[in-house]
CSV table of C-alpha atoms in Angstrom, one decimal:
chain,number,residue,atom,x,y,z
A,1,MET,CA,111.2,156.6,134.4
A,2,THR,CA,111.5,153.6,132.2
A,3,GLU,CA,108.3,152.6,130.5
A,4,ARG,CA,107.1,149.0,131.4
A,5,LYS,CA,106.8,146.8,128.3
A,6,GLU,CA,104.1,144.2,127.9
A,7,PRO,CA,105.2,140.6,127.0
A,8,ILE,CA,104.6,139.6,123.5
A,9,PRO,CA,101.9,136.8,123.5
A,10,ILE,CA,103.0,133.4,122.2
A,11,PRO,CA,100.8,132.1,119.4
A,12,PHE,CA,98.7,129.0,120.2
A,13,SER,CA,100.3,127.2,117.2
A,14,GLU,CA,103.7,127.8,118.7
A,15,ARG,CA,102.6,126.4,122.1
A,16,VAL,CA,101.3,123.3,120.3
A,17,ARG,CA,104.6,122.9,118.4
A,18,HIS,CA,106.6,123.3,121.6
A,19,PHE,CA,104.4,120.7,123.4
A,20,ARG,CA,104.7,118.3,120.5
A,21,HIS,CA,108.5,118.6,120.3
A,22,ARG,CA,109.4,118.9,124.0
A,23,VAL,CA,106.7,117.3,126.2
A,24,LEU,CA,104.9,114.8,124.1
A,25,PRO,CA,108.0,112.6,123.4
A,26,VAL,CA,108.7,112.3,127.1
A,27,VAL,CA,105.1,111.4,127.9
A,28,ILE,CA,105.1,108.8,125.2
A,29,PHE,CA,108.4,107.3,126.3
A,30,PHE,CA,107.2,106.8,129.9
A,31,ALA,CA,103.9,105.4,128.8
A,32,VAL,CA,105.5,102.9,126.5
A,33,ALA,CA,108.1,102.0,129.2
A,34,LEU,CA,105.2,101.4,131.6
A,35,ALA,CA,103.3,99.3,129.1
A,36,VAL,CA,106.4,97.2,128.3
A,37,TYR,CA,107.1,96.7,132.0
A,38,PHE,CA,103.6,95.5,132.6
A,39,LEU,CA,103.5,93.2,129.6
A,40,TRP,CA,106.9,91.8,130.4
A,41,ASP,CA,105.9,91.1,134.0
A,42,VAL,CA,102.5,89.5,133.1
A,43,ARG,CA,103.2,87.7,129.8
A,44,VAL,CA,106.9,87.5,129.0
A,45,ASN,CA,108.7,87.3,132.3
A,46,SER,CA,110.4,83.9,132.9
A,47,PRO,CA,108.1,81.6,134.9
A,48,SER,CA,109.2,80.1,138.2
A,49,LEU,CA,108.5,76.6,136.9
A,50,ASN,CA,106.7,74.6,134.2
A,51,GLY,CA,103.8,72.3,134.7
A,52,LYS,CA,101.7,69.7,133.0
A,53,VAL,CA,97.9,69.4,133.1
A,54,ILE,CA,97.1,65.9,134.5
A,55,ALA,CA,93.8,63.9,134.0
A,56,ASP,CA,92.7,60.5,135.4
A,57,SER,CA,93.6,57.5,133.3
A,58,VAL,CA,93.3,53.7,133.8
A,59,GLN,CA,94.7,50.6,132.1
A,60,VAL,CA,92.2,47.7,131.8
A,61,THR,CA,93.9,44.4,132.3
A,62,SER,CA,92.8,40.8,131.9
A,63,PRO,CA,91.7,39.1,135.1
A,64,TYR,CA,93.0,35.7,133.9
A,65,ASP,CA,94.2,33.7,130.9
A,66,GLY,CA,91.5,33.6,128.2
A,67,ARG,CA,90.2,34.6,124.8
A,68,LEU,CA,88.6,38.0,124.1
A,69,ILE,CA,85.1,37.9,122.6
A,70,ASP,CA,82.5,40.7,121.9
A,71,PHE,CA,85.4,43.2,121.8
A,72,ASN,CA,84.5,45.8,119.1
A,73,TRP,CA,86.0,49.1,120.4
A,74,SER,CA,88.4,51.4,118.5
A,75,PRO,CA,90.9,54.1,119.6
A,76,PHE,CA,89.4,57.6,120.5
A,77,GLU,CA,85.9,56.1,121.1
A,78,GLU,CA,84.1,57.5,124.2
A,79,VAL,CA,83.0,55.1,126.9
A,80,ASP,CA,80.9,55.6,130.0
A,81,LYS,CA,81.6,54.1,133.4
A,82,GLY,CA,79.9,50.6,133.4
A,83,ASP,CA,79.9,50.1,129.7
A,84,THR,CA,80.6,46.5,128.6
A,85,LEU,CA,84.1,46.4,127.0
A,86,ALA,CA,84.6,42.7,126.3
A,87,THR,CA,84.0,39.2,127.5
A,88,ILE,CA,86.8,36.7,128.4
A,89,VAL,CA,86.4,33.0,128.0
A,90,ARG,CA,88.8,31.2,130.3
A,91,SER,CA,91.4,29.1,128.5
A,92,ASP,CA,93.6,27.7,131.3
A,93,SER,CA,91.6,24.5,131.4
A,94,SER,CA,94.5,22.4,132.9
A,95,TYR,CA,94.4,24.5,136.1
A,96,LEU,CA,90.6,24.1,136.5
A,97,GLN,CA,90.8,20.4,135.6
A,98,ALA,CA,93.4,19.9,138.4
A,99,ARG,CA,91.1,21.6,140.9
A,100,LEU,CA,88.2,19.3,139.8
A,101,ASP,CA,90.4,16.3,140.2
A,102,LEU,CA,91.4,17.4,143.7
A,103,ILE,CA,87.7,17.8,144.7
A,104,SER,CA,86.9,14.4,143.2
A,105,ALA,CA,89.7,12.8,145.2
A,106,MET,CA,88.5,14.4,148.4
A,107,ILE,CA,85.0,13.1,147.8
A,108,MET,CA,86.3,9.6,147.3
A,109,GLN,CA,88.2,9.9,150.6
A,110,ILE,CA,85.0,10.9,152.3
A,111,GLU,CA,83.1,7.9,150.8
A,112,GLN,CA,85.8,5.5,152.0
A,113,GLY,CA,85.5,6.9,155.5
A,114,MET,CA,81.8,6.4,155.8
A,115,GLU,CA,81.7,2.7,156.6
A,116,PRO,CA,82.0,3.0,160.5
A,117,VAL,CA,78.9,5.0,160.8
A,118,ILE,CA,76.6,3.2,158.3
A,119,ASN,CA,74.6,1.2,160.8
A,120,ARG,CA,73.9,4.2,163.0
A,121,GLN,CA,73.1,6.8,160.4
A,122,ARG,CA,71.9,4.9,157.4
A,123,ASN,CA,69.4,7.4,156.3
A,124,ILE,CA,71.8,10.3,156.6
A,125,ILE,CA,74.5,8.4,154.8
A,126,ASP,CA,72.1,7.7,151.9
A,127,TYR,CA,71.3,11.4,151.8
A,128,GLU,CA,75.0,12.3,151.9
A,129,ASN,CA,75.7,9.7,149.2
A,130,LEU,CA,73.1,11.4,147.0
A,131,LYS,CA,74.7,14.7,147.6
A,132,LEU,CA,78.1,13.2,146.7
A,133,ASP,CA,76.6,11.8,143.5
A,134,ASN,CA,75.3,15.2,142.7
A,135,LEU,CA,78.8,16.7,143.4
A,136,GLN,CA,80.4,14.1,141.2
A,137,GLN,CA,78.0,14.7,138.4
A,138,ARG,CA,78.6,18.5,138.6
A,139,ILE,CA,82.4,17.8,138.5
A,140,ASP,CA,81.9,15.7,135.4
A,141,LEU,CA,79.7,18.4,133.9
A,142,ALA,CA,82.4,21.0,134.5
A,143,SER,CA,85.0,18.7,132.9
A,144,SER,CA,82.7,18.3,129.9
A,145,ARG,CA,82.3,22.0,129.6
A,146,ILE,CA,86.1,22.5,129.6
A,147,ARG,CA,86.4,19.9,126.8
A,148,GLU,CA,83.5,21.7,125.0
A,149,GLN,CA,85.4,25.0,125.1
A,150,GLN,CA,88.6,23.3,123.8
A,151,LEU,CA,86.8,21.5,121.0
A,152,LYS,CA,84.9,24.7,120.1
A,153,SER,CA,88.1,26.6,119.6
A,154,GLU,CA,89.6,23.7,117.6
A,155,PHE,CA,86.5,23.5,115.4
A,156,GLU,CA,86.6,27.3,114.8
A,157,ARG,CA,90.2,27.1,113.8
A,158,ALA,CA,89.5,24.1,111.5
A,159,GLN,CA,86.7,26.0,109.8
A,160,ARG,CA,89.1,28.9,109.0
A,161,ILE,CA,91.8,26.5,107.7
A,162,TYR,CA,89.2,24.6,105.6
A,163,GLU,CA,88.0,27.9,104.0
A,164,LEU,CA,91.6,28.5,103.0
A,165,ASP,CA,91.8,25.0,101.5
A,166,GLY,CA,94.2,23.8,104.1
A,167,LEU,CA,92.1,21.1,105.6
A,168,SER,CA,90.1,18.2,104.0
A,169,GLU,CA,86.4,18.0,104.4
A,170,SER,CA,86.6,14.6,106.1
A,171,GLU,CA,88.9,16.0,108.8
A,172,LEU,CA,86.6,18.9,109.3
A,173,GLU,CA,83.6,16.6,109.7
A,174,ARG,CA,85.6,14.5,112.3
A,175,ILE,CA,86.3,17.6,114.4
A,176,ARG,CA,82.7,18.7,114.0
A,177,SER,CA,81.5,15.3,115.2
A,178,ASP,CA,83.7,15.4,118.2
A,179,TYR,CA,82.4,18.8,119.1
A,180,GLN,CA,78.8,17.8,118.7
A,181,VAL,CA,79.3,14.7,120.8
A,182,VAL,CA,80.7,16.8,123.7
A,183,GLN,CA,77.8,19.3,123.3
A,184,THR,CA,75.3,16.4,123.7
A,185,GLU,CA,77.3,15.1,126.6
A,186,VAL,CA,77.1,18.5,128.3
A,187,GLU,CA,73.4,18.7,127.8
A,188,GLN,CA,72.8,15.2,129.2
A,189,ARG,CA,75.0,15.7,132.2
A,190,ALA,CA,73.2,19.0,132.9
A,191,GLU,CA,69.9,17.1,132.9
A,192,VAL,CA,71.3,14.6,135.4
A,193,VAL,CA,72.5,17.4,137.7
A,194,ASP,CA,69.2,19.1,137.6
A,195,THR,CA,67.4,15.8,138.3
A,196,LEU,CA,69.6,15.0,141.3
A,197,ALA,CA,69.2,18.6,142.6
A,198,GLY,CA,65.4,18.2,142.5
A,199,ARG,CA,65.5,14.8,144.4
A,200,LEU,CA,67.7,16.4,147.0
A,201,LYS,CA,65.3,19.2,147.6
A,202,GLU,CA,62.4,16.7,147.9
A,203,ILE,CA,64.0,14.5,150.6
A,204,GLU,CA,65.9,17.2,152.4
A,205,LYS,CA,63.2,18.1,154.8
A,206,TYR,CA,62.8,14.4,155.9
A,207,ILE,CA,66.5,13.6,156.3
A,208,ILE,CA,68.0,16.7,157.8
A,209,GLY,CA,67.5,16.7,161.5
A,210,GLU,CA,69.5,17.1,164.6
A,211,ASP,CA,72.1,14.6,163.4
A,212,ALA,CA,72.6,16.5,160.1
A,213,GLY,CA,75.3,18.7,161.6
A,214,THR,CA,77.9,16.0,161.4
A,215,PRO,CA,81.6,16.4,160.4
A,216,LEU,CA,80.6,14.5,157.2
A,217,SER,CA,78.0,17.1,156.3
A,218,ALA,CA,80.5,19.9,157.0
A,219,ALA,CA,83.1,18.3,154.8
A,220,VAL,CA,80.6,17.8,151.9
A,221,GLU,CA,79.5,21.4,152.3
A,222,VAL,CA,83.2,22.6,152.0
A,223,TYR,CA,83.8,20.7,148.8
A,224,GLU,CA,80.4,21.8,147.4
A,225,LYS,CA,81.5,25.5,147.9
A,226,GLU,CA,84.8,24.8,146.3
A,227,LEU,CA,83.1,23.2,143.3
A,228,LYS,CA,80.8,26.3,143.0
A,229,VAL,CA,83.9,28.4,142.8
A,230,VAL,CA,85.3,26.3,139.9
A,231,GLU,CA,81.9,26.5,138.2
A,232,GLU,CA,81.8,30.2,138.5
A,233,GLU,CA,85.4,30.5,137.1
A,234,LEU,CA,84.3,28.4,134.1
A,235,LYS,CA,81.7,31.0,133.1
A,236,PRO,CA,82.8,33.8,130.7
A,237,ARG,CA,83.6,37.0,132.5
A,238,THR,CA,82.4,40.4,131.4
A,239,ILE,CA,84.8,43.4,131.7
A,240,PHE,CA,83.2,46.8,132.3
A,241,ALA,CA,84.6,50.2,131.9
A,242,PRO,CA,86.0,51.4,135.3
A,243,MET,CA,85.6,55.1,134.4
A,244,SER,CA,84.2,57.4,131.7
A,245,GLY,CA,86.6,58.8,129.1
A,246,VAL,CA,88.2,58.2,125.7
A,247,ILE,CA,90.0,55.0,124.7
A,248,SER,CA,93.6,56.1,124.1
A,249,LYS,CA,95.2,52.7,123.2
A,250,ILE,CA,94.1,49.2,122.4
A,251,TYR,CA,96.6,46.3,123.1
A,252,LYS,CA,94.4,43.3,122.2
A,253,GLY,CA,91.9,42.6,119.5
A,254,ASN,CA,88.7,40.6,119.3
A,255,GLY,CA,89.4,36.8,119.4
A,256,GLN,CA,93.0,37.2,120.6
A,257,TYR,CA,94.3,35.4,123.7
A,258,THR,CA,95.5,37.3,126.7
A,259,ARG,CA,97.2,36.3,129.9
A,260,ALA,CA,96.3,37.4,133.4
A,261,GLY,CA,97.5,40.9,134.1
A,262,GLU,CA,98.2,41.8,130.4
A,263,PRO,CA,96.7,45.2,129.3
A,264,ILE,CA,93.7,45.1,127.0
A,265,LEU,CA,93.1,48.9,126.6
A,266,SER,CA,93.7,52.2,128.2
A,267,ILE,CA,91.1,54.8,129.0
A,268,GLU,CA,91.9,58.5,129.6
A,269,SER,CA,89.6,61.2,131.0
A,270,SER,CA,89.1,64.4,128.9
A,271,GLU,CA,88.5,66.5,132.0
A,272,PRO,CA,91.7,67.7,133.8
A,273,SER,CA,92.2,67.0,137.5
A,274,TYR,CA,95.1,69.1,138.5
A,275,ILE,CA,98.4,70.6,137.3
A,276,LEU,CA,101.8,68.9,138.2
A,277,GLY,CA,104.8,71.2,138.3
A,278,TYR,CA,108.5,70.8,139.4
A,279,VAL,CA,110.3,73.5,141.3
A,280,ARG,CA,114.0,73.4,140.1
A,281,GLN,CA,117.0,73.7,142.3
A,282,PRO,CA,118.3,75.9,143.8
A,283,PHE,CA,115.0,77.1,145.4
A,284,ASP,CA,114.7,80.8,144.9
A,285,ILE,CA,111.3,80.5,146.5
A,286,VAL,CA,110.5,77.6,148.9
A,287,PRO,CA,107.0,76.2,147.9
A,288,LYS,CA,104.4,75.8,150.6
A,289,ILE,CA,100.9,74.3,150.7
A,290,GLY,CA,98.4,77.1,150.0
A,291,MET,CA,101.0,79.4,148.3
A,292,GLU,CA,99.4,81.4,145.5
A,293,VAL,CA,100.6,80.9,142.0
A,294,GLN,CA,99.8,82.3,138.5
A,295,VAL,CA,99.2,79.7,135.8
A,296,ARG,CA,99.8,80.9,132.2
A,297,THR,CA,98.9,79.0,129.2
A,298,ARG,CA,101.0,78.8,126.0
A,299,LYS,CA,98.1,79.7,123.7
A,300,PRO,CA,98.5,82.7,121.5
A,301,SER,CA,96.2,84.7,123.8
A,302,ARG,CA,98.5,83.8,126.8
A,303,ASP,CA,95.5,83.4,129.1
A,304,PHE,CA,96.2,83.1,132.8
A,305,PHE,CA,94.5,82.5,136.1
A,306,LYS,CA,95.5,82.5,139.8
A,307,SER,CA,95.5,79.3,141.8
A,308,TYR,CA,97.3,77.7,144.8
A,309,ILE,CA,99.5,74.7,145.7
A,310,THR,CA,97.5,71.9,147.2
A,311,ARG,CA,100.2,69.2,147.7
A,312,ILE,CA,104.0,69.0,147.8
A,313,GLY,CA,106.1,65.9,147.0
A,314,ALA,CA,108.4,64.3,149.5
A,315,GLN,CA,111.4,63.8,147.2
A,316,ILE,CA,113.0,65.5,144.3
A,317,ARG,CA,112.3,63.6,141.1
A,318,PRO,CA,113.4,63.7,137.5
A,319,MET,CA,111.2,65.7,135.1
A,320,GLY,CA,109.6,64.5,131.9
A,321,ALA,CA,111.2,65.6,128.6
A,322,GLU,CA,108.3,68.1,127.9
A,323,LEU,CA,109.1,70.0,131.1
A,324,ARG,CA,112.9,70.2,130.8
A,325,ARG,CA,114.6,73.4,129.6
A,326,PRO,CA,115.9,73.3,126.0
A,327,GLY,CA,119.3,71.6,125.7
A,328,ILE,CA,119.1,69.9,129.1
A,329,ASN,CA,118.9,66.1,128.9
A,330,THR,CA,118.4,65.5,132.7
A,331,GLU,CA,116.7,67.8,135.1
A,332,SER,CA,115.1,67.3,138.5
A,333,GLY,CA,112.7,69.2,140.7
A,334,LEU,CA,110.4,69.1,143.7
A,335,PRO,CA,106.9,68.1,142.5
A,336,VAL,CA,104.0,70.3,143.5
A,337,GLN,CA,100.3,69.8,142.8
A,338,ILE,CA,98.3,72.9,141.8
A,339,SER,CA,94.5,73.2,141.8
A,340,ILE,CA,92.6,74.1,138.6
A,341,GLU,CA,89.3,75.1,140.4
A,342,ASN,CA,89.9,78.8,139.5
A,343,ALA,CA,90.4,78.1,135.8
A,344,GLU,CA,86.6,78.8,135.3
A,345,ASP,CA,85.9,79.0,131.6
A,346,LEU,CA,89.5,78.6,130.5
A,347,ARG,CA,89.8,75.4,128.6
A,348,LEU,CA,92.8,73.2,129.7
A,349,TYR,CA,93.6,70.0,127.8
A,350,PRO,CA,95.1,67.0,129.6
A,351,GLY,CA,98.8,66.8,128.8
A,352,GLU,CA,99.0,70.5,128.0
A,353,VAL,CA,102.2,72.3,129.2
A,354,VAL,CA,101.7,75.5,131.2
A,355,ASP,CA,104.0,78.1,132.8
A,356,ILE,CA,103.7,78.8,136.5
A,357,VAL,CA,104.8,81.8,138.6
A,358,LEU,CA,105.1,81.4,142.4
A,359,LEU,CA,103.6,84.4,144.2
A,360,PRO,CA,104.9,84.2,147.8
């Protein structure tokens, strides 16, 4: 009978060597492959589309032709909503003067049509005449103020030219005298207007009765309101910041003239509002409102967060140069708006380009 032999035990060191040479390389290979797949899928894999972080911005324009004063802002300064940006002194005096001339002509027409009712409504007519005198004095005051603004600008320019030895002292004195005369005229006319207004208030309760609601009174009231509009337009207008943010660009400086609708400065918010992306054609995935997406930043850390589509554009539009693929001059896509409410502590800068993966 054959004797059964016991197996020779394998030393532990030999088992370790066998594991290190045969098993460990396979385990390491699969672990590295799994890690590479995960990193490629999360951080390197080509995104479905590119997007741009958008923030609110506004361009402040001039409400009418005029000269900027009290404008002392610089680029990159922060402003709060309601801050005073500048004051505009209206300069289109010919337009205002034409309106004043029209009101004056209408008042003269009323005065000429008052004769047929003088005998029956003498007291009311006298009262209306006093109101018309007051209106005329206010028109003259407004005209004087327009001339005062013109001469003030002329005097300021003459002073600058005189300081550069480009104007004689006698000519400067002449311009100063004209300016001072108009200033005095404005003050005197203002006193007359105040006096007439006081007299009107004193006799108003005695004159105005049942007969006060005449067509004549209605016409005078219309032109008085028109005159108030012109008087308000003569006043300098203050421009306030429509939103909080940072001044990104200044188009006009202090003392410069600007026309109605011309930009004065631009304000940009430092807080992002949403992300705008473009889905390229052909659509591998059709975007839908509420579809989940993954937004990846291009920072070295490649931070990302999940969000969703809030809006989809109606038409395919051209992309900006920063969102086009390298080497392509013209590229279009369907715009989609993506929420940033899930970004949490992740800092996104307006204008920053991000990568977006659609997760259907």
